[in-house]
Amino acid sequence: MYLTQFRLNTARAGARKLLSSPQAMHAAVMSSFPEPPATEGGASSPRVLWRLDRNARSEVRLFLSSPARPDLTHLVEQAGWPAVATPEAPGWKTYDYGTFLARLDKGSTWDFRLTANPVHYARTKKGQKSTKRTAHLVPEYQLQWLLDRQDRGGFRVLEKPPERRHVQHGDEYQCVVREQRNLSFHKRGNDDRVQLLAVTYDGRLEVTDPDALRALLTRGLGKAKAYGCGLMTLAPTPQGS
């Protein structure tokens, strides 16, 4: 497994085109591999996952998890800084993700970031038996969507110390909804418009089942994985925090 990071040059038209269309970004991500990974789409196998982190208006980073090592030369040429790229510093960084995943231990704590598509199934009309997939729009329910999946996902979202909590629901957890964005685009060859809600969570977790968490980190969580949802990444918890 590999984890790749690429910073987009938001001043370029190519970058703005990719950022405006999850469909275009998905195609660019999949073009990073000479051949589509053999495990792509497998329910029990690692797959290609990606996420956009908007840390500032001019700082947008693409994170890419994949079973095969990607080549992002085309993204550097279209949406990066090709003039300063060298063989030693091609414009992106790829890390050995498998070694990191193998070291995950039960009981260890990590800061995490996840962009997901939190949805539920609801009846559109009173008394109607059929249901429709609908996005959770309220942060309270978006957080609960994540909490409902933590046991199966091999992690536990940590709670705040009592003295740091407030009265509103959800504030007892070390997790916040950092951002939510409405994504709307057309699929190729389809006139119907796809509409998705992408929600980004920042928080802190404890590993309860390393194997289950490794599966989540490499297969993704929730729906809309092809369009920038489902990828959770971990970072060391700062000492003393």
PDB file of C-alpha atoms in Angstrom:
ATOM      1  CA  MET A   1       0.000   0.000   0.000  1.00  0.00           C
ATOM      2  CA  TYR A   2       1.072   3.550  -0.746  1.00  0.00           C
ATOM      3  CA  LEU A   3       0.005   6.971   0.545  1.00  0.00           C
ATOM      4  CA  THR A   4       0.671   9.907  -1.768  1.00  0.00           C
ATOM      5  CA  GLN A   5       0.414  13.650  -1.201  1.00  0.00           C
ATOM      6  CA  PHE A   6       0.229  16.270  -3.957  1.00  0.00           C
ATOM      7  CA  ARG A   7      -0.290  20.029  -3.611  1.00  0.00           C
ATOM      8  CA  LEU A   8      -2.374  21.655  -6.331  1.00  0.00           C
ATOM      9  CA  ASN A   9      -1.391  25.024  -7.787  1.00  0.00           C
ATOM     10  CA  THR A  10      -4.762  26.740  -7.404  1.00  0.00           C
ATOM     11  CA  ALA A  11      -3.656  29.637  -9.620  1.00  0.00           C
ATOM     12  CA  ARG A  12      -3.703  27.372 -12.670  1.00  0.00           C
ATOM     13  CA  ALA A  13      -6.782  26.765 -14.798  1.00  0.00           C
ATOM     14  CA  GLY A  14      -6.144  23.018 -14.827  1.00  0.00           C
ATOM     15  CA  ALA A  15      -6.244  22.870 -11.042  1.00  0.00           C
ATOM     16  CA  ARG A  16      -9.447  24.892 -10.881  1.00  0.00           C
ATOM     17  CA  LYS A  17     -11.068  22.527 -13.403  1.00  0.00           C
ATOM     18  CA  LEU A  18     -10.170  19.502 -11.300  1.00  0.00           C
ATOM     19  CA  LEU A  19     -11.337  21.137  -8.083  1.00  0.00           C
ATOM     20  CA  SER A  20     -14.697  22.004  -9.602  1.00  0.00           C
ATOM     21  CA  SER A  21     -15.511  18.445 -10.709  1.00  0.00           C
ATOM     22  CA  PRO A  22     -15.192  15.246  -8.629  1.00  0.00           C
ATOM     23  CA  GLN A  23     -15.712  13.353 -11.893  1.00  0.00           C
ATOM     24  CA  ALA A  24     -12.674  15.011 -13.483  1.00  0.00           C
ATOM     25  CA  MET A  25     -10.559  14.508 -10.356  1.00  0.00           C
ATOM     26  CA  HIS A  26     -11.543  10.834 -10.194  1.00  0.00           C
ATOM     27  CA  ALA A  27     -10.450  10.377 -13.819  1.00  0.00           C
ATOM     28  CA  ALA A  28      -7.150  12.148 -13.125  1.00  0.00           C
ATOM     29  CA  VAL A  29      -6.512   9.983 -10.065  1.00  0.00           C
ATOM     30  CA  MET A  30      -7.190   6.754 -11.943  1.00  0.00           C
ATOM     31  CA  SER A  31      -4.899   7.930 -14.752  1.00  0.00           C
ATOM     32  CA  SER A  32      -2.047   7.798 -12.221  1.00  0.00           C
ATOM     33  CA  PHE A  33      -1.740   4.047 -12.832  1.00  0.00           C
ATOM     34  CA  PRO A  34      -0.569   2.424 -16.084  1.00  0.00           C
ATOM     35  CA  GLU A  35      -3.206  -0.223 -15.471  1.00  0.00           C
ATOM     36  CA  PRO A  36      -6.173   0.053 -13.086  1.00  0.00           C
ATOM     37  CA  PRO A  37      -5.255  -1.754  -9.851  1.00  0.00           C
ATOM     38  CA  ALA A  38      -6.528  -5.330  -9.998  1.00  0.00           C
ATOM     39  CA  THR A  39      -8.289  -4.966  -6.642  1.00  0.00           C
ATOM     40  CA  GLU A  40     -10.177  -1.772  -7.565  1.00  0.00           C
ATOM     41  CA  GLY A  41     -13.786  -2.065  -6.427  1.00  0.00           C
ATOM     42  CA  GLY A  42     -13.300  -5.312  -4.499  1.00  0.00           C
ATOM     43  CA  ALA A  43     -15.452  -5.397  -1.389  1.00  0.00           C
ATOM     44  CA  SER A  44     -12.783  -7.144   0.689  1.00  0.00           C
ATOM     45  CA  SER A  45      -9.617  -5.789  -0.930  1.00  0.00           C
ATOM     46  CA  PRO A  46      -7.730  -2.490  -0.812  1.00  0.00           C
ATOM     47  CA  ARG A  47      -8.861   0.057  -3.367  1.00  0.00           C
ATOM     48  CA  VAL A  48      -7.881   3.480  -4.639  1.00  0.00           C
ATOM     49  CA  LEU A  49      -9.110   6.230  -2.319  1.00  0.00           C
ATOM     50  CA  TRP A  50      -8.563   9.973  -2.529  1.00  0.00           C
ATOM     51  CA  ARG A  51      -9.390  13.127  -0.620  1.00  0.00           C
ATOM     52  CA  LEU A  52      -8.940  16.872  -1.061  1.00  0.00           C
ATOM     53  CA  ASP A  53      -7.834  18.863   1.982  1.00  0.00           C
ATOM     54  CA  ARG A  54      -8.565  22.575   1.723  1.00  0.00           C
ATOM     55  CA  ASN A  55      -6.321  23.998   4.418  1.00  0.00           C
ATOM     56  CA  ALA A  56      -6.513  27.510   2.965  1.00  0.00           C
ATOM     57  CA  ARG A  57      -7.808  29.105  -0.214  1.00  0.00           C
ATOM     58  CA  SER A  58      -4.424  28.729  -1.878  1.00  0.00           C
ATOM     59  CA  GLU A  59      -3.412  25.498  -0.142  1.00  0.00           C
ATOM     60  CA  VAL A  60      -5.246  22.443  -1.421  1.00  0.00           C
ATOM     61  CA  ARG A  61      -3.686  19.002  -1.130  1.00  0.00           C
ATOM     62  CA  LEU A  62      -4.666  15.721  -2.726  1.00  0.00           C
ATOM     63  CA  PHE A  63      -4.191  12.603  -0.597  1.00  0.00           C
ATOM     64  CA  LEU A  64      -4.218   9.306  -2.429  1.00  0.00           C
ATOM     65  CA  SER A  65      -4.189   5.793  -0.935  1.00  0.00           C
ATOM     66  CA  SER A  66      -3.561   2.974  -3.400  1.00  0.00           C
ATOM     67  CA  PRO A  67      -2.429  -0.660  -3.669  1.00  0.00           C
ATOM     68  CA  ALA A  68      -0.008   0.296  -6.481  1.00  0.00           C
ATOM     69  CA  ARG A  69       2.511   3.143  -6.604  1.00  0.00           C
ATOM     70  CA  PRO A  70       1.035   6.069  -8.615  1.00  0.00           C
ATOM     71  CA  ASP A  71       2.735   8.339 -11.136  1.00  0.00           C
ATOM     72  CA  LEU A  72       1.349  11.893 -10.886  1.00  0.00           C
ATOM     73  CA  THR A  73       3.383  13.410 -13.711  1.00  0.00           C
ATOM     74  CA  HIS A  74       0.212  14.380 -15.586  1.00  0.00           C
ATOM     75  CA  LEU A  75      -1.174  16.141 -12.504  1.00  0.00           C
ATOM     76  CA  VAL A  76       2.050  18.113 -12.028  1.00  0.00           C
ATOM     77  CA  GLU A  77       1.890  19.218 -15.660  1.00  0.00           C
ATOM     78  CA  GLN A  78      -1.805  20.111 -15.479  1.00  0.00           C
ATOM     79  CA  ALA A  79      -2.222  21.437 -11.961  1.00  0.00           C
ATOM     80  CA  GLY A  80       1.153  21.676 -10.227  1.00  0.00           C
ATOM     81  CA  TRP A  81       4.531  23.379 -10.676  1.00  0.00           C
ATOM     82  CA  PRO A  82       6.154  21.509 -13.605  1.00  0.00           C
ATOM     83  CA  ALA A  83       8.966  24.037 -14.071  1.00  0.00           C
ATOM     84  CA  VAL A  84      10.477  23.213 -10.687  1.00  0.00           C
ATOM     85  CA  ALA A  85       9.929  19.440 -10.797  1.00  0.00           C
ATOM     86  CA  THR A  86      13.040  17.242 -10.798  1.00  0.00           C
ATOM     87  CA  PRO A  87      13.588  13.466 -10.779  1.00  0.00           C
ATOM     88  CA  GLU A  88      14.450  13.738  -7.076  1.00  0.00           C
ATOM     89  CA  ALA A  89      11.452  15.990  -6.314  1.00  0.00           C
ATOM     90  CA  PRO A  90       8.864  15.250  -9.032  1.00  0.00           C
ATOM     91  CA  GLY A  91       6.122  17.362  -7.454  1.00  0.00           C
ATOM     92  CA  TRP A  92       4.489  14.768  -5.209  1.00  0.00           C
ATOM     93  CA  LYS A  93       5.516  12.530  -2.307  1.00  0.00           C
ATOM     94  CA  THR A  94       4.710   8.837  -1.980  1.00  0.00           C
ATOM     95  CA  TYR A  95       5.176   6.900   1.246  1.00  0.00           C
ATOM     96  CA  ASP A  96       5.241   3.218   2.129  1.00  0.00           C
ATOM     97  CA  TYR A  97       1.804   3.001   3.740  1.00  0.00           C
ATOM     98  CA  GLY A  98       1.927  -0.736   4.361  1.00  0.00           C
ATOM     99  CA  THR A  99       4.750  -0.422   6.897  1.00  0.00           C
ATOM    100  CA  PHE A 100       2.803   2.207   8.827  1.00  0.00           C
ATOM    101  CA  LEU A 101      -0.387   0.143   8.807  1.00  0.00           C
ATOM    102  CA  ALA A 102       1.441  -2.932  10.069  1.00  0.00           C
ATOM    103  CA  ARG A 103       2.573  -0.995  13.155  1.00  0.00           C
ATOM    104  CA  LEU A 104      -0.919  -0.031  14.319  1.00  0.00           C
ATOM    105  CA  ASP A 105      -1.408  -1.350  17.840  1.00  0.00           C
ATOM    106  CA  LYS A 106      -4.509  -1.841  19.944  1.00  0.00           C
ATOM    107  CA  GLY A 107      -4.836   0.966  22.476  1.00  0.00           C
ATOM    108  CA  SER A 108      -2.732   3.482  20.536  1.00  0.00           C
ATOM    109  CA  THR A 109      -4.234   6.931  19.951  1.00  0.00           C
ATOM    110  CA  TRP A 110      -4.101   9.020  16.787  1.00  0.00           C
ATOM    111  CA  ASP A 111      -5.448  12.240  15.382  1.00  0.00           C
ATOM    112  CA  PHE A 112      -7.569  11.531  12.321  1.00  0.00           C
ATOM    113  CA  ARG A 113      -9.129  13.273   9.369  1.00  0.00           C
ATOM    114  CA  LEU A 114     -11.925  11.752   7.320  1.00  0.00           C
ATOM    115  CA  THR A 115     -14.010  13.040   4.444  1.00  0.00           C
ATOM    116  CA  ALA A 116     -17.168  10.977   4.079  1.00  0.00           C
ATOM    117  CA  ASN A 117     -20.672  10.983   2.648  1.00  0.00           C
ATOM    118  CA  PRO A 118     -22.904  10.437   5.721  1.00  0.00           C
ATOM    119  CA  VAL A 119     -26.269   9.206   4.484  1.00  0.00           C
ATOM    120  CA  HIS A 120     -29.330   7.405   5.775  1.00  0.00           C
ATOM    121  CA  TYR A 121     -32.427   5.915   4.204  1.00  0.00           C
ATOM    122  CA  ALA A 122     -35.700   7.759   4.794  1.00  0.00           C
ATOM    123  CA  ARG A 123     -39.248   7.550   3.483  1.00  0.00           C
ATOM    124  CA  THR A 124     -40.018  10.423   1.165  1.00  0.00           C
ATOM    125  CA  LYS A 125     -43.747  10.406   2.023  1.00  0.00           C
ATOM    126  CA  LYS A 126     -45.653   9.462   5.145  1.00  0.00           C
ATOM    127  CA  GLY A 127     -46.916   5.883   4.961  1.00  0.00           C
ATOM    128  CA  GLN A 128     -44.764   5.068   1.944  1.00  0.00           C
ATOM    129  CA  LYS A 129     -42.807   1.808   2.154  1.00  0.00           C
ATOM    130  CA  SER A 130     -40.014   2.722  -0.232  1.00  0.00           C
ATOM    131  CA  THR A 131     -37.059   4.712   1.059  1.00  0.00           C
ATOM    132  CA  LYS A 132     -34.559   7.088  -0.512  1.00  0.00           C
ATOM    133  CA  ARG A 133     -30.903   7.606   0.312  1.00  0.00           C
ATOM    134  CA  THR A 134     -30.593  11.036   1.913  1.00  0.00           C
ATOM    135  CA  ALA A 135     -27.626  12.944   3.308  1.00  0.00           C
ATOM    136  CA  HIS A 136     -27.431  13.925   6.966  1.00  0.00           C
ATOM    137  CA  LEU A 137     -27.420  17.738   6.968  1.00  0.00           C
ATOM    138  CA  VAL A 138     -27.134  18.471  10.701  1.00  0.00           C
ATOM    139  CA  PRO A 139     -23.701  18.168  12.404  1.00  0.00           C
ATOM    140  CA  GLU A 140     -25.284  16.287  15.318  1.00  0.00           C
ATOM    141  CA  TYR A 141     -26.466  13.502  13.000  1.00  0.00           C
ATOM    142  CA  GLN A 142     -23.300  13.632  10.902  1.00  0.00           C
ATOM    143  CA  LEU A 143     -21.273  12.913  14.045  1.00  0.00           C
ATOM    144  CA  GLN A 144     -23.666  10.150  15.089  1.00  0.00           C
ATOM    145  CA  TRP A 145     -23.249   8.559  11.651  1.00  0.00           C
ATOM    146  CA  LEU A 146     -19.522   8.240  12.374  1.00  0.00           C
ATOM    147  CA  LEU A 147     -20.035   7.009  15.944  1.00  0.00           C
ATOM    148  CA  ASP A 148     -22.383   4.286  14.682  1.00  0.00           C
ATOM    149  CA  ARG A 149     -19.529   2.882  12.574  1.00  0.00           C
ATOM    150  CA  GLN A 150     -16.671   3.016  15.062  1.00  0.00           C
ATOM    151  CA  ASP A 151     -17.079  -0.457  16.592  1.00  0.00           C
ATOM    152  CA  ARG A 152     -17.146  -2.176  13.199  1.00  0.00           C
ATOM    153  CA  GLY A 153     -14.319   0.072  12.009  1.00  0.00           C
ATOM    154  CA  GLY A 154     -11.922  -0.917  14.785  1.00  0.00           C
ATOM    155  CA  PHE A 155     -11.665   2.457  16.515  1.00  0.00           C
ATOM    156  CA  ARG A 156     -13.231   4.538  19.279  1.00  0.00           C
ATOM    157  CA  VAL A 157     -13.627   8.303  19.036  1.00  0.00           C
ATOM    158  CA  LEU A 158     -12.199   9.630  22.294  1.00  0.00           C
ATOM    159  CA  GLU A 159     -14.304  11.662  24.683  1.00  0.00           C
ATOM    160  CA  LYS A 160     -13.314  15.025  26.120  1.00  0.00           C
ATOM    161  CA  PRO A 161     -12.459  15.396  29.794  1.00  0.00           C
ATOM    162  CA  PRO A 162     -15.619  16.476  31.708  1.00  0.00           C
ATOM    163  CA  GLU A 163     -14.240  19.949  32.398  1.00  0.00           C
ATOM    164  CA  ARG A 164     -13.874  20.655  28.664  1.00  0.00           C
ATOM    165  CA  ARG A 165     -17.409  19.708  27.650  1.00  0.00           C
ATOM    166  CA  HIS A 166     -20.313  22.027  26.910  1.00  0.00           C
ATOM    167  CA  VAL A 167     -24.010  21.325  27.051  1.00  0.00           C
ATOM    168  CA  GLN A 168     -24.791  20.765  23.360  1.00  0.00           C
ATOM    169  CA  HIS A 169     -25.054  17.235  22.030  1.00  0.00           C
ATOM    170  CA  GLY A 170     -21.880  15.813  20.576  1.00  0.00           C
ATOM    171  CA  ASP A 171     -19.501  18.115  22.409  1.00  0.00           C
ATOM    172  CA  GLU A 172     -18.421  15.263  24.673  1.00  0.00           C
ATOM    173  CA  TYR A 173     -16.327  13.817  21.832  1.00  0.00           C
ATOM    174  CA  GLN A 174     -12.932  14.876  20.534  1.00  0.00           C
ATOM    175  CA  CYS A 175     -14.294  15.247  17.018  1.00  0.00           C
ATOM    176  CA  VAL A 176     -15.625  18.169  15.018  1.00  0.00           C
ATOM    177  CA  VAL A 177     -17.236  18.560  11.631  1.00  0.00           C
ATOM    178  CA  ARG A 178     -14.593  20.745  10.030  1.00  0.00           C
ATOM    179  CA  GLU A 179     -16.265  21.339   6.682  1.00  0.00           C
ATOM    180  CA  GLN A 180     -19.186  20.215   4.555  1.00  0.00           C
ATOM    181  CA  ARG A 181     -19.439  20.768   0.822  1.00  0.00           C
ATOM    182  CA  ASN A 182     -22.191  20.104  -1.692  1.00  0.00           C
ATOM    183  CA  LEU A 183     -20.864  18.325  -4.781  1.00  0.00           C
ATOM    184  CA  SER A 184     -22.894  18.417  -7.976  1.00  0.00           C
ATOM    185  CA  PHE A 185     -21.833  17.020 -11.341  1.00  0.00           C
ATOM    186  CA  HIS A 186     -22.912  14.980 -14.357  1.00  0.00           C
ATOM    187  CA  LYS A 187     -21.636  11.468 -14.951  1.00  0.00           C
ATOM    188  CA  ARG A 188     -20.357  10.815 -18.440  1.00  0.00           C
ATOM    189  CA  GLY A 189     -23.094   9.569 -20.722  1.00  0.00           C
ATOM    190  CA  ASN A 190     -25.802  10.357 -18.179  1.00  0.00           C
ATOM    191  CA  ASP A 191     -28.010  13.461 -18.177  1.00  0.00           C
ATOM    192  CA  ASP A 192     -28.977  13.004 -14.534  1.00  0.00           C
ATOM    193  CA  ARG A 193     -27.099  15.251 -12.130  1.00  0.00           C
ATOM    194  CA  VAL A 194     -25.298  13.596  -9.207  1.00  0.00           C
ATOM    195  CA  GLN A 195     -25.533  15.482  -5.915  1.00  0.00           C
ATOM    196  CA  LEU A 196     -23.441  14.525  -2.888  1.00  0.00           C
ATOM    197  CA  LEU A 197     -22.627  15.991   0.499  1.00  0.00           C
ATOM    198  CA  ALA A 198     -18.980  15.610   1.522  1.00  0.00           C
ATOM    199  CA  VAL A 199     -18.321  16.109   5.229  1.00  0.00           C
ATOM    200  CA  THR A 200     -14.823  16.413   6.725  1.00  0.00           C
ATOM    201  CA  TYR A 201     -14.229  15.282  10.305  1.00  0.00           C
ATOM    202  CA  ASP A 202     -11.206  16.105  12.457  1.00  0.00           C
ATOM    203  CA  GLY A 203     -10.801  14.175  15.679  1.00  0.00           C
ATOM    204  CA  ARG A 204      -8.884  11.812  17.902  1.00  0.00           C
ATOM    205  CA  LEU A 205      -9.362   8.058  18.143  1.00  0.00           C
ATOM    206  CA  GLU A 206      -8.141   4.985  19.956  1.00  0.00           C
ATOM    207  CA  VAL A 207      -7.433   1.768  18.065  1.00  0.00           C
ATOM    208  CA  THR A 208      -9.673  -1.040  19.337  1.00  0.00           C
ATOM    209  CA  ASP A 209      -9.180  -3.608  16.544  1.00  0.00           C
ATOM    210  CA  PRO A 210      -6.059  -3.057  14.392  1.00  0.00           C
ATOM    211  CA  ASP A 211      -7.145  -5.446  11.635  1.00  0.00           C
ATOM    212  CA  ALA A 212     -10.572  -3.828  11.286  1.00  0.00           C
ATOM    213  CA  LEU A 213      -9.044  -0.355  11.243  1.00  0.00           C
ATOM    214  CA  ARG A 214      -6.478  -1.376   8.621  1.00  0.00           C
ATOM    215  CA  ALA A 215      -9.358  -2.624   6.475  1.00  0.00           C
ATOM    216  CA  LEU A 216     -11.188   0.693   6.874  1.00  0.00           C
ATOM    217  CA  LEU A 217      -8.078   2.737   6.045  1.00  0.00           C
ATOM    218  CA  THR A 218      -7.467   0.796   2.825  1.00  0.00           C
ATOM    219  CA  ARG A 219     -11.060   0.142   1.679  1.00  0.00           C
ATOM    220  CA  GLY A 220     -12.715   3.372   2.782  1.00  0.00           C
ATOM    221  CA  LEU A 221     -15.757   4.264   4.852  1.00  0.00           C
ATOM    222  CA  GLY A 222     -19.222   4.956   3.492  1.00  0.00           C
ATOM    223  CA  LYS A 223     -20.465   5.819   0.022  1.00  0.00           C
ATOM    224  CA  ALA A 224     -19.108   7.931  -2.872  1.00  0.00           C
ATOM    225  CA  LYS A 225     -15.539   6.628  -2.602  1.00  0.00           C
ATOM    226  CA  ALA A 226     -14.882   7.360  -6.273  1.00  0.00           C
ATOM    227  CA  TYR A 227     -15.637  11.029  -5.676  1.00  0.00           C
ATOM    228  CA  GLY A 228     -13.313  11.943  -2.832  1.00  0.00           C
ATOM    229  CA  CYS A 229     -15.134  10.372   0.118  1.00  0.00           C
ATOM    230  CA  GLY A 230     -14.170   7.506   2.410  1.00  0.00           C
ATOM    231  CA  LEU A 231     -10.455   8.130   3.015  1.00  0.00           C
ATOM    232  CA  MET A 232      -9.396   8.380   6.675  1.00  0.00           C
ATOM    233  CA  THR A 233      -5.797   9.271   7.483  1.00  0.00           C
ATOM    234  CA  LEU A 234      -4.008   9.192  10.831  1.00  0.00           C
ATOM    235  CA  ALA A 235      -1.367  11.443  12.360  1.00  0.00           C
ATOM    236  CA  PRO A 236       0.556  11.129  15.652  1.00  0.00           C
ATOM    237  CA  THR A 237      -1.169  12.735  18.622  1.00  0.00           C
ATOM    238  CA  PRO A 238       0.935  15.722  19.809  1.00  0.00           C
ATOM    239  CA  GLN A 239       2.569  15.104  23.156  1.00  0.00           C
ATOM    240  CA  GLY A 240       0.894  16.813  26.069  1.00  0.00           C
ATOM    241  CA  SER A 241      -2.421  17.352  24.255  1.00  0.00           C
TER     242      SER A 241
END
